[in-house]
PDB file of C-alpha atoms in Angstrom:
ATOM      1  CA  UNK H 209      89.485 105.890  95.749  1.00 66.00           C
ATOM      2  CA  UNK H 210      92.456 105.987  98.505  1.00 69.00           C
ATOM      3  CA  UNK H 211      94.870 103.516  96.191  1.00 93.00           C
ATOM      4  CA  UNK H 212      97.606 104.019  93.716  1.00 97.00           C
ATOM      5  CA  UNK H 213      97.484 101.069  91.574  1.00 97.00           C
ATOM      6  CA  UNK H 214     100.764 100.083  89.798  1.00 97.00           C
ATOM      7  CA  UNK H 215     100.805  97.620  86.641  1.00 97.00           C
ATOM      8  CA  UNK H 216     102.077  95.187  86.166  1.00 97.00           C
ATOM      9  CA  UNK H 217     102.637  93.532  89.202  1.00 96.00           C
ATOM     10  CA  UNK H 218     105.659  91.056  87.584  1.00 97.00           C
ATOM     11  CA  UNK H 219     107.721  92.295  85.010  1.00 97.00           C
ATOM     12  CA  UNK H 220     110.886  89.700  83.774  1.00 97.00           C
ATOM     13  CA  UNK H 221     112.853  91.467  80.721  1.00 95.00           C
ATOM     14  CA  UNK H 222     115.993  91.414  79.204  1.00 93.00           C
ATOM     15  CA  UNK H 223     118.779  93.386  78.830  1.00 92.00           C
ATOM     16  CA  UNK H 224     117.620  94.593  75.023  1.00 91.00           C
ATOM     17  CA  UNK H 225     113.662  95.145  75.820  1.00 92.00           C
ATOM     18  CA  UNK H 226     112.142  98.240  76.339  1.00 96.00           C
ATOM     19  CA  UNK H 227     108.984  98.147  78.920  1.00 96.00           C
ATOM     20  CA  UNK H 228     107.539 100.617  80.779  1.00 98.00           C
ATOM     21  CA  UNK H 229     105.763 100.615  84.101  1.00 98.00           C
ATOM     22  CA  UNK H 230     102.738 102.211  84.839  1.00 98.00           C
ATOM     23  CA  UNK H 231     101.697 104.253  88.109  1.00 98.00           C
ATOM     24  CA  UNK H 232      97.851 105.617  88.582  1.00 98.00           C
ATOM     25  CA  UNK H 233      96.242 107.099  91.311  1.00 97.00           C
ATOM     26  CA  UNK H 234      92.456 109.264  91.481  1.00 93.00           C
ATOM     27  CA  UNK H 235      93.305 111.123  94.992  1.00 93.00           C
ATOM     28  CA  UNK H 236      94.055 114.186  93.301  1.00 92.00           C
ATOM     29  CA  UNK H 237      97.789 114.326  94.765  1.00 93.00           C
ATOM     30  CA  UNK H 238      99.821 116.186  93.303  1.00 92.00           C
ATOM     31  CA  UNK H 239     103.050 114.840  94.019  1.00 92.00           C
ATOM     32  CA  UNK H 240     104.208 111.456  92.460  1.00 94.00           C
ATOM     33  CA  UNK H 241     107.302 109.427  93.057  1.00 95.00           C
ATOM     34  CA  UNK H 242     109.471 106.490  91.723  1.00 97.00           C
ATOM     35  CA  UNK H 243     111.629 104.628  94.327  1.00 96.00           C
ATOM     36  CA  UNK H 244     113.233 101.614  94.034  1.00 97.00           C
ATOM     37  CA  UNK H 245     113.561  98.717  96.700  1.00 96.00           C
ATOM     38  CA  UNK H 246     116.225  95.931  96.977  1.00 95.00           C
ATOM     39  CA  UNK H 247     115.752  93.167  99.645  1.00 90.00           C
ATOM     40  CA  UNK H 248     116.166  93.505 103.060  1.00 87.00           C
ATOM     41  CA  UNK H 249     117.559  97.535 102.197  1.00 91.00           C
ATOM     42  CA  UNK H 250     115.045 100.987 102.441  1.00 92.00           C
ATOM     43  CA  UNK H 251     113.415 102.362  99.490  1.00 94.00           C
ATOM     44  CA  UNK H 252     115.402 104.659  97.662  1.00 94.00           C
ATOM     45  CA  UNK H 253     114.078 107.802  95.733  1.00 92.00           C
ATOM     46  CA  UNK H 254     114.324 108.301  92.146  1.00 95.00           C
ATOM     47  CA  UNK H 255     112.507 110.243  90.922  1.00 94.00           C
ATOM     48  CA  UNK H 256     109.729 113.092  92.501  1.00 92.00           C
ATOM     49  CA  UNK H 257     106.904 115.028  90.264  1.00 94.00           C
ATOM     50  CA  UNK H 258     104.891 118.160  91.273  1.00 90.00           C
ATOM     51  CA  UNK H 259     102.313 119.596  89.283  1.00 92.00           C
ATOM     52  CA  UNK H 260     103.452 117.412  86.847  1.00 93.00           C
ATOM     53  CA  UNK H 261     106.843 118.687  86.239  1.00 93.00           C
ATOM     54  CA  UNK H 262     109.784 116.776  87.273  1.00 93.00           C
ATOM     55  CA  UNK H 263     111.149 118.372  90.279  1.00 87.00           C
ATOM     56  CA  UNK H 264     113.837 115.749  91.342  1.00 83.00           C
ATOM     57  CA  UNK H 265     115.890 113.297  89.247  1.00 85.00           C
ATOM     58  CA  UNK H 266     118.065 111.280  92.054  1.00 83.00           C
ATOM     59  CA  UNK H 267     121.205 110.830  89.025  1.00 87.00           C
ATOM     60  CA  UNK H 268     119.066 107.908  87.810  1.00 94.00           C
ATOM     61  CA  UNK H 269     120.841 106.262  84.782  1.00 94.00           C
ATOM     62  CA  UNK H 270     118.943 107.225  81.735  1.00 94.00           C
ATOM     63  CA  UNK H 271     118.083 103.667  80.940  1.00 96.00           C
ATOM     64  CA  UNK H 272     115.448 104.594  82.966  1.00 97.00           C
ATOM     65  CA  UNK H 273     113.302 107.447  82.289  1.00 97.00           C
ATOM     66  CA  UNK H 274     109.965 108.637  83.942  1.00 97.00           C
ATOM     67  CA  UNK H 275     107.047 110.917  82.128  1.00 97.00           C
ATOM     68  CA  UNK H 276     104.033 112.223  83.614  1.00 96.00           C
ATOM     69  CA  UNK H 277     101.379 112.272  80.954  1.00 95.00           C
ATOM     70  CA  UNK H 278      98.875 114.192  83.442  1.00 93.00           C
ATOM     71  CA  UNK H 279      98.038 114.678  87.189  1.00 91.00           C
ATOM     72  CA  UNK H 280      96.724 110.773  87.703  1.00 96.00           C
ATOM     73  CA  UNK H 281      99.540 108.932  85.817  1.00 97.00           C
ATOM     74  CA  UNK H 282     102.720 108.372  86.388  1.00 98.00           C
ATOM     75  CA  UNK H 283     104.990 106.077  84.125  1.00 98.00           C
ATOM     76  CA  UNK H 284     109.040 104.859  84.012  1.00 98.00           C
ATOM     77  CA  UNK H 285     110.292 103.608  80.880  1.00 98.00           C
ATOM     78  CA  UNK H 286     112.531 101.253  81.016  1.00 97.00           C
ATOM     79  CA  UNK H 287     115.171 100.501  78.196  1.00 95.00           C
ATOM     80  CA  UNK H 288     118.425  98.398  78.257  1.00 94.00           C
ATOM     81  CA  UNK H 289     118.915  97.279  81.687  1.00 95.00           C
ATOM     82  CA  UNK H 290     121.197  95.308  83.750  1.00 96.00           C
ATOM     83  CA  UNK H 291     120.438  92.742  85.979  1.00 96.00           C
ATOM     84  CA  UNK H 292     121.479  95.028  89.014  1.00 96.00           C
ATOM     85  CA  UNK H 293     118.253  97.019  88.498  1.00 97.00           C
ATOM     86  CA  UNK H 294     116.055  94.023  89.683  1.00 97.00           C
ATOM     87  CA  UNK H 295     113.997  94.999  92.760  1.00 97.00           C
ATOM     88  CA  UNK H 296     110.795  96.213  93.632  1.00 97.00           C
ATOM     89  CA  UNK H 297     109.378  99.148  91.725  1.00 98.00           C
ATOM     90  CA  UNK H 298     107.342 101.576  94.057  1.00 97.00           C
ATOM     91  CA  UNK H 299     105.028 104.355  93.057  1.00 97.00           C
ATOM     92  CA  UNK H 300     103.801 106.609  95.546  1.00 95.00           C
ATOM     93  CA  UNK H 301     101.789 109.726  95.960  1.00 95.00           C
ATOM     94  CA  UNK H 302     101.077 112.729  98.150  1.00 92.00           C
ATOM     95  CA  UNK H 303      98.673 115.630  98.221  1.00 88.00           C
ATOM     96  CA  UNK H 304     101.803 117.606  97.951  1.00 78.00           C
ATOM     97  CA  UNK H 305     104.966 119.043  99.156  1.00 69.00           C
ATOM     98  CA  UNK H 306     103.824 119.456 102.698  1.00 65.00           C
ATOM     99  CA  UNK H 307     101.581 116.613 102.880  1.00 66.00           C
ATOM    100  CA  UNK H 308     100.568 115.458 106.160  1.00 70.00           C
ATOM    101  CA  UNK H 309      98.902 112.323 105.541  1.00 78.00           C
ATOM    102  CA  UNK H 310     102.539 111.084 104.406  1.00 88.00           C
ATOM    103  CA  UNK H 311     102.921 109.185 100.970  1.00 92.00           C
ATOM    104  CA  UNK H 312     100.468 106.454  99.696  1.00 95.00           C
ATOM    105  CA  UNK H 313     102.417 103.565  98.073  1.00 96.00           C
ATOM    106  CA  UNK H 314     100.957 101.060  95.710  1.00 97.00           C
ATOM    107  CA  UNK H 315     102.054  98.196  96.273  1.00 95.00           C
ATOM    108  CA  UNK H 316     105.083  98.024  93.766  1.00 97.00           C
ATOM    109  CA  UNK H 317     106.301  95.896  90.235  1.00 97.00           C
ATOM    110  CA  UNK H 318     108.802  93.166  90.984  1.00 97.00           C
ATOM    111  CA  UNK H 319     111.146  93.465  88.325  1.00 97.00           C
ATOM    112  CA  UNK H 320     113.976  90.979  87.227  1.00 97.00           C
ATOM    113  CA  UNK H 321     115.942  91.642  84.508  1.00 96.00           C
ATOM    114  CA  UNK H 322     117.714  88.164  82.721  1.00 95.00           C
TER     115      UNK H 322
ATOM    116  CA  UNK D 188     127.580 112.051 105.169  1.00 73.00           C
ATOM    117  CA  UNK D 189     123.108 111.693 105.814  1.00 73.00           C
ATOM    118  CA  UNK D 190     122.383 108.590 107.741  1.00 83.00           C
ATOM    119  CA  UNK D 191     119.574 107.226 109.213  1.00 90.00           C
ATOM    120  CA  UNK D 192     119.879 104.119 111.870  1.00 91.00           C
ATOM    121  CA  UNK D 193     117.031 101.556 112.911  1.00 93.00           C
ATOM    122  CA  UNK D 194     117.615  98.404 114.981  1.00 83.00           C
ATOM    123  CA  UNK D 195     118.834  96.026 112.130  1.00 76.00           C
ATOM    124  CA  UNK D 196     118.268  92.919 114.476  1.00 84.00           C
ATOM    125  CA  UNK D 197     114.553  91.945 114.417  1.00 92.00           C
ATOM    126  CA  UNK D 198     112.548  92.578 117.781  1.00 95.00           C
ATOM    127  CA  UNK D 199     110.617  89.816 119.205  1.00 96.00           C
ATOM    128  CA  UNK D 200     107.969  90.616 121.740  1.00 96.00           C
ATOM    129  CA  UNK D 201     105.177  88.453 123.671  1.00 97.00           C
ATOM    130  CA  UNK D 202     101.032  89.649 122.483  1.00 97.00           C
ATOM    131  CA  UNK D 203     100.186  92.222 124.412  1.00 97.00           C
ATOM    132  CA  UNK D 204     103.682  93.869 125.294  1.00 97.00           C
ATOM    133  CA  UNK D 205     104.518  97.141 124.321  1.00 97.00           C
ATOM    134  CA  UNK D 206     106.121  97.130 120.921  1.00 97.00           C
ATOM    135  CA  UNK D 207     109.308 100.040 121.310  1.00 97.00           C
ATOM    136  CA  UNK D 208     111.065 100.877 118.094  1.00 97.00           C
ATOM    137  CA  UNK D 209     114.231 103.578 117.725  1.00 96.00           C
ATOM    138  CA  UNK D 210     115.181 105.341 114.525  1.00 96.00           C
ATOM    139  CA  UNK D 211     118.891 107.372 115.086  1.00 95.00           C
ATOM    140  CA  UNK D 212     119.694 110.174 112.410  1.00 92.00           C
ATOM    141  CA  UNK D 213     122.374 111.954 111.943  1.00 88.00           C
ATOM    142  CA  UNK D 214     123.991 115.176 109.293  1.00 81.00           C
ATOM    143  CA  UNK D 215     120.199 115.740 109.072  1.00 79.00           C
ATOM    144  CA  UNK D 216     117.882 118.458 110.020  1.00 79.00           C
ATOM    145  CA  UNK D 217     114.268 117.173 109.191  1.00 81.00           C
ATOM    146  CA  UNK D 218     110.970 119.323 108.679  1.00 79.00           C
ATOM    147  CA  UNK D 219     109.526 116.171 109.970  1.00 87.00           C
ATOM    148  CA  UNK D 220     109.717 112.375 110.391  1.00 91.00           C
ATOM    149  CA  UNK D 221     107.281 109.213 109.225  1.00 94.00           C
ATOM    150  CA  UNK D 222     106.861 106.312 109.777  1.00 96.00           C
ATOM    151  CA  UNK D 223     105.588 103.098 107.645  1.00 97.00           C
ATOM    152  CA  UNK D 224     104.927 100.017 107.765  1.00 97.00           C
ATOM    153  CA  UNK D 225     105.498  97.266 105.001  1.00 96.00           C
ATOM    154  CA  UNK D 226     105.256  93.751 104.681  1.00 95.00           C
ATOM    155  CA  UNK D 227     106.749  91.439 102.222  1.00 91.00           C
ATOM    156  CA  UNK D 228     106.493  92.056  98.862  1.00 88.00           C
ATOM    157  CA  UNK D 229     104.509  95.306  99.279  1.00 92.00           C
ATOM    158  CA  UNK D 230     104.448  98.786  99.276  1.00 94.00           C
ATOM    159  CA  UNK D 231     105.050 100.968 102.861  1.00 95.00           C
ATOM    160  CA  UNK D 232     101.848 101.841 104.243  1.00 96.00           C
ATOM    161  CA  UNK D 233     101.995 105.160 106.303  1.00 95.00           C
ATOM    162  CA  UNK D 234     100.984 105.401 109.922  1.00 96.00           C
ATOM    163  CA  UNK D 235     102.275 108.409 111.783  1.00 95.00           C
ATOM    164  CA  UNK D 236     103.998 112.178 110.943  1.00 93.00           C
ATOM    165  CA  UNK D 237     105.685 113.965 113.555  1.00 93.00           C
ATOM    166  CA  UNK D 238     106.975 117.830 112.791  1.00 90.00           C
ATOM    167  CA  UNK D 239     109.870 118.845 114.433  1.00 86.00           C
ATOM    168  CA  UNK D 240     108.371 121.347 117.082  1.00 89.00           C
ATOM    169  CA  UNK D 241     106.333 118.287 117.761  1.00 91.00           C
ATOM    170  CA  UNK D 242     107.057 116.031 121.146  1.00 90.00           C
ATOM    171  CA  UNK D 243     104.720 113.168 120.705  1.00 95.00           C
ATOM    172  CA  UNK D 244     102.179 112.346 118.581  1.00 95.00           C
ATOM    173  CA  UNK D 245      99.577 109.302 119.037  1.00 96.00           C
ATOM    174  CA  UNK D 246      97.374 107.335 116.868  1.00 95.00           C
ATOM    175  CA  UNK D 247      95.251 104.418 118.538  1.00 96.00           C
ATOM    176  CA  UNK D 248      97.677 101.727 119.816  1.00 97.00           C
ATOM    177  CA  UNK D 249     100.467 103.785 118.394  1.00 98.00           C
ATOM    178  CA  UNK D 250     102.520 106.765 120.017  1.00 98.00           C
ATOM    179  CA  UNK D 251     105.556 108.033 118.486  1.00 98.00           C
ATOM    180  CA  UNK D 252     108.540 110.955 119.736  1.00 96.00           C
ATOM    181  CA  UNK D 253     110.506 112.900 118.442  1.00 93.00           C
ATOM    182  CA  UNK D 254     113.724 114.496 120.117  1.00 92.00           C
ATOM    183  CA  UNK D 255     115.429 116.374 118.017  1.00 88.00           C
ATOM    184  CA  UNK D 256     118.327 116.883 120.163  1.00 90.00           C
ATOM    185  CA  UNK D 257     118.932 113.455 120.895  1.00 92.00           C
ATOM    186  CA  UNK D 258     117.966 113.184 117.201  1.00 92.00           C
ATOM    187  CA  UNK D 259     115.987 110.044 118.096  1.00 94.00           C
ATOM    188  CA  UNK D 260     112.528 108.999 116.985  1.00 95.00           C
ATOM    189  CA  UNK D 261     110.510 106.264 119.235  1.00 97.00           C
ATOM    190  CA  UNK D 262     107.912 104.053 117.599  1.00 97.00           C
ATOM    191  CA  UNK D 263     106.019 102.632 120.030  1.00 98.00           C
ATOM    192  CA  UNK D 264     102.597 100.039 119.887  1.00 98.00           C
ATOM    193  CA  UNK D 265     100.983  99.171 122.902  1.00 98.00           C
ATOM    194  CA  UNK D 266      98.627  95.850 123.340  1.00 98.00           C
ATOM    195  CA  UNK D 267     100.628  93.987 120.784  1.00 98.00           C
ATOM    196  CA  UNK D 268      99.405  91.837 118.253  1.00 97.00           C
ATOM    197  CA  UNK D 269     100.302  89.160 116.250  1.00 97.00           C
ATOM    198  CA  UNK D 270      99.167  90.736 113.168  1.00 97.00           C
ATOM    199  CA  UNK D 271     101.549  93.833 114.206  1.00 98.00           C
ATOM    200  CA  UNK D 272     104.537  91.361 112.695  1.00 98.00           C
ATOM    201  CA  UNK D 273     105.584  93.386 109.785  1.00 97.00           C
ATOM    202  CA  UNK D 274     108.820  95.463 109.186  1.00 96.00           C
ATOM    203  CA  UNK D 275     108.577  99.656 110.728  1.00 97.00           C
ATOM    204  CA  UNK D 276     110.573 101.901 108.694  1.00 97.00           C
ATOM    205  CA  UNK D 277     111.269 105.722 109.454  1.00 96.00           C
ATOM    206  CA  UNK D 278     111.879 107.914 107.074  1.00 93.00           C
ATOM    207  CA  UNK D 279     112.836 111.533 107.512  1.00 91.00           C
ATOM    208  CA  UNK D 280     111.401 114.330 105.242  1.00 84.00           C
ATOM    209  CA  UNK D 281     113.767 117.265 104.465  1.00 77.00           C
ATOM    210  CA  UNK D 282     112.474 120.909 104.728  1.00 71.00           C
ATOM    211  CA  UNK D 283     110.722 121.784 101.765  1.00 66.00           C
ATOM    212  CA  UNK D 284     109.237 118.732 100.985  1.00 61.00           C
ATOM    213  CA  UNK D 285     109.848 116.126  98.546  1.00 67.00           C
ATOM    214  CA  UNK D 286     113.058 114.719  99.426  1.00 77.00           C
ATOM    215  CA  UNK D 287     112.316 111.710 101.584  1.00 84.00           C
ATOM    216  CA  UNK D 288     115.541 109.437 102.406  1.00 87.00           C
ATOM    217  CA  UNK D 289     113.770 105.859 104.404  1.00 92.00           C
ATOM    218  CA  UNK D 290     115.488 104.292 107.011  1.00 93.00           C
ATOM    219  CA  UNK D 291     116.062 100.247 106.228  1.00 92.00           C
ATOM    220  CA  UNK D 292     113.702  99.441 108.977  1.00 94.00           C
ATOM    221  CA  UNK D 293     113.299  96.955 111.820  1.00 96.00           C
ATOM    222  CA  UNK D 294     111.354  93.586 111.674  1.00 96.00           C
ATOM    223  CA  UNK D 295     108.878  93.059 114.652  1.00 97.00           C
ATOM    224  CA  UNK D 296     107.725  89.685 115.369  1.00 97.00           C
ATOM    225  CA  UNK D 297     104.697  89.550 117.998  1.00 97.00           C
ATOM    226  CA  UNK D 298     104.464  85.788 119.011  1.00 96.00           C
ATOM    227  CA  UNK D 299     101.129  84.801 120.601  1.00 94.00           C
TER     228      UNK D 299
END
């Protein structure tokens, strides 16, 4: 399995919900990462996990907040957002710090927020 | 402050041209650089790593450089193809690891 699989792949929410997105991947990386993607601009980091520990937070707001139950999953809870944070959702993986194969997206959660 | 420059204009090319793409950098010392490529709607897909004591580095139809002096990477894809129409983004990888700041790429179109 060379895929990290990301659910859902449409997520519309308002401001009060609370929903979480979910991130999975069965390459045995050991490196996970949230970024977020607004049209037309580059992916920007969020978030980066190593050995299941969270190594980076990019001074995310805490309405979002990622856990890393074990070394295949990868989740970001989201709670009270704004209608700013609508954009693509990536996950992505690598074997690990130093990986030279480069990250493995999936292929991302289109979020809107109403 | 870090920034990282690709072509914002799109790049149209014939089939079977040579494909040439540039990503600038500057305030930045990378361990090494990537590139991806992404089409609408979904996630990058990588395609090439280049280290820093590396000159050129060549997959298939694709060659990249790296000048680190110049700080320049070229993208390059020989034998264009219509299905090479995506967006190419760089992204530079910061010694250590981990912190991985994307360039906002360049759209190719290949007409046939």
């Amino acid at each position: 399995d060379t895929e990290v699989t990301q659910t859902p792949k449409h997520l519309v929410m308002g401001m009060t919900n609370k929903k979480s997105l979910k991130c999975e991947q069965h390459m045995g990386h050991r490196a996970m990462y949230w970024y977020k993607q607004k049209a037309k601009k580059p992916p920007e980091l969020m978030f980066v996990y190593s050995y299941e520990k969270l190594s980076i937070n990019e001074s995310v707001p805490s309405r979002f907040s990622p856990e890393c139950p074990n070394s295949s999953l990868l989740n970001l809870h989201l709670h009270a957002l704004q209608p700013e944070d609508s954009a693509l959702y990536l996950c992505a993986s690598s074997q690990d710090r130093q990986s030279n194969y480069g990250y493995t997206f999936g292929s991302g959660t289109r979020l809107t927020v109403v | 402050s870090q920034k990282i420059e690709q072509n914002s204009e799109a790049l149209n090319i014939q089939e079977g041209k040579t494909a040439t793409l540039t990503c600038n950098y500057t305030n930045y010392s990378p361990a090494y650089l990537q590139w991806y490529r992404q089409d609408p709607g979904r996630g990058p897909v990588f395609l090439l790593l280049i280290r820093e004591n590396e000159k050129e580095k060549r997959k298939e139809r694709l060659k990249v450089t790296f000048d680190t002096t110049l700080k320049q990477s070229l993208f390059h894809i020989t034998a264009s193809q219509p299905a090479d129409s995506a967006t190419y983004l760089c992204a530079l990888v910061h010694t250590g690891g981990f912190k991985t700041i994307f360039g906002a790429g360049t759209r190719l179109f290949v007409k046939a």
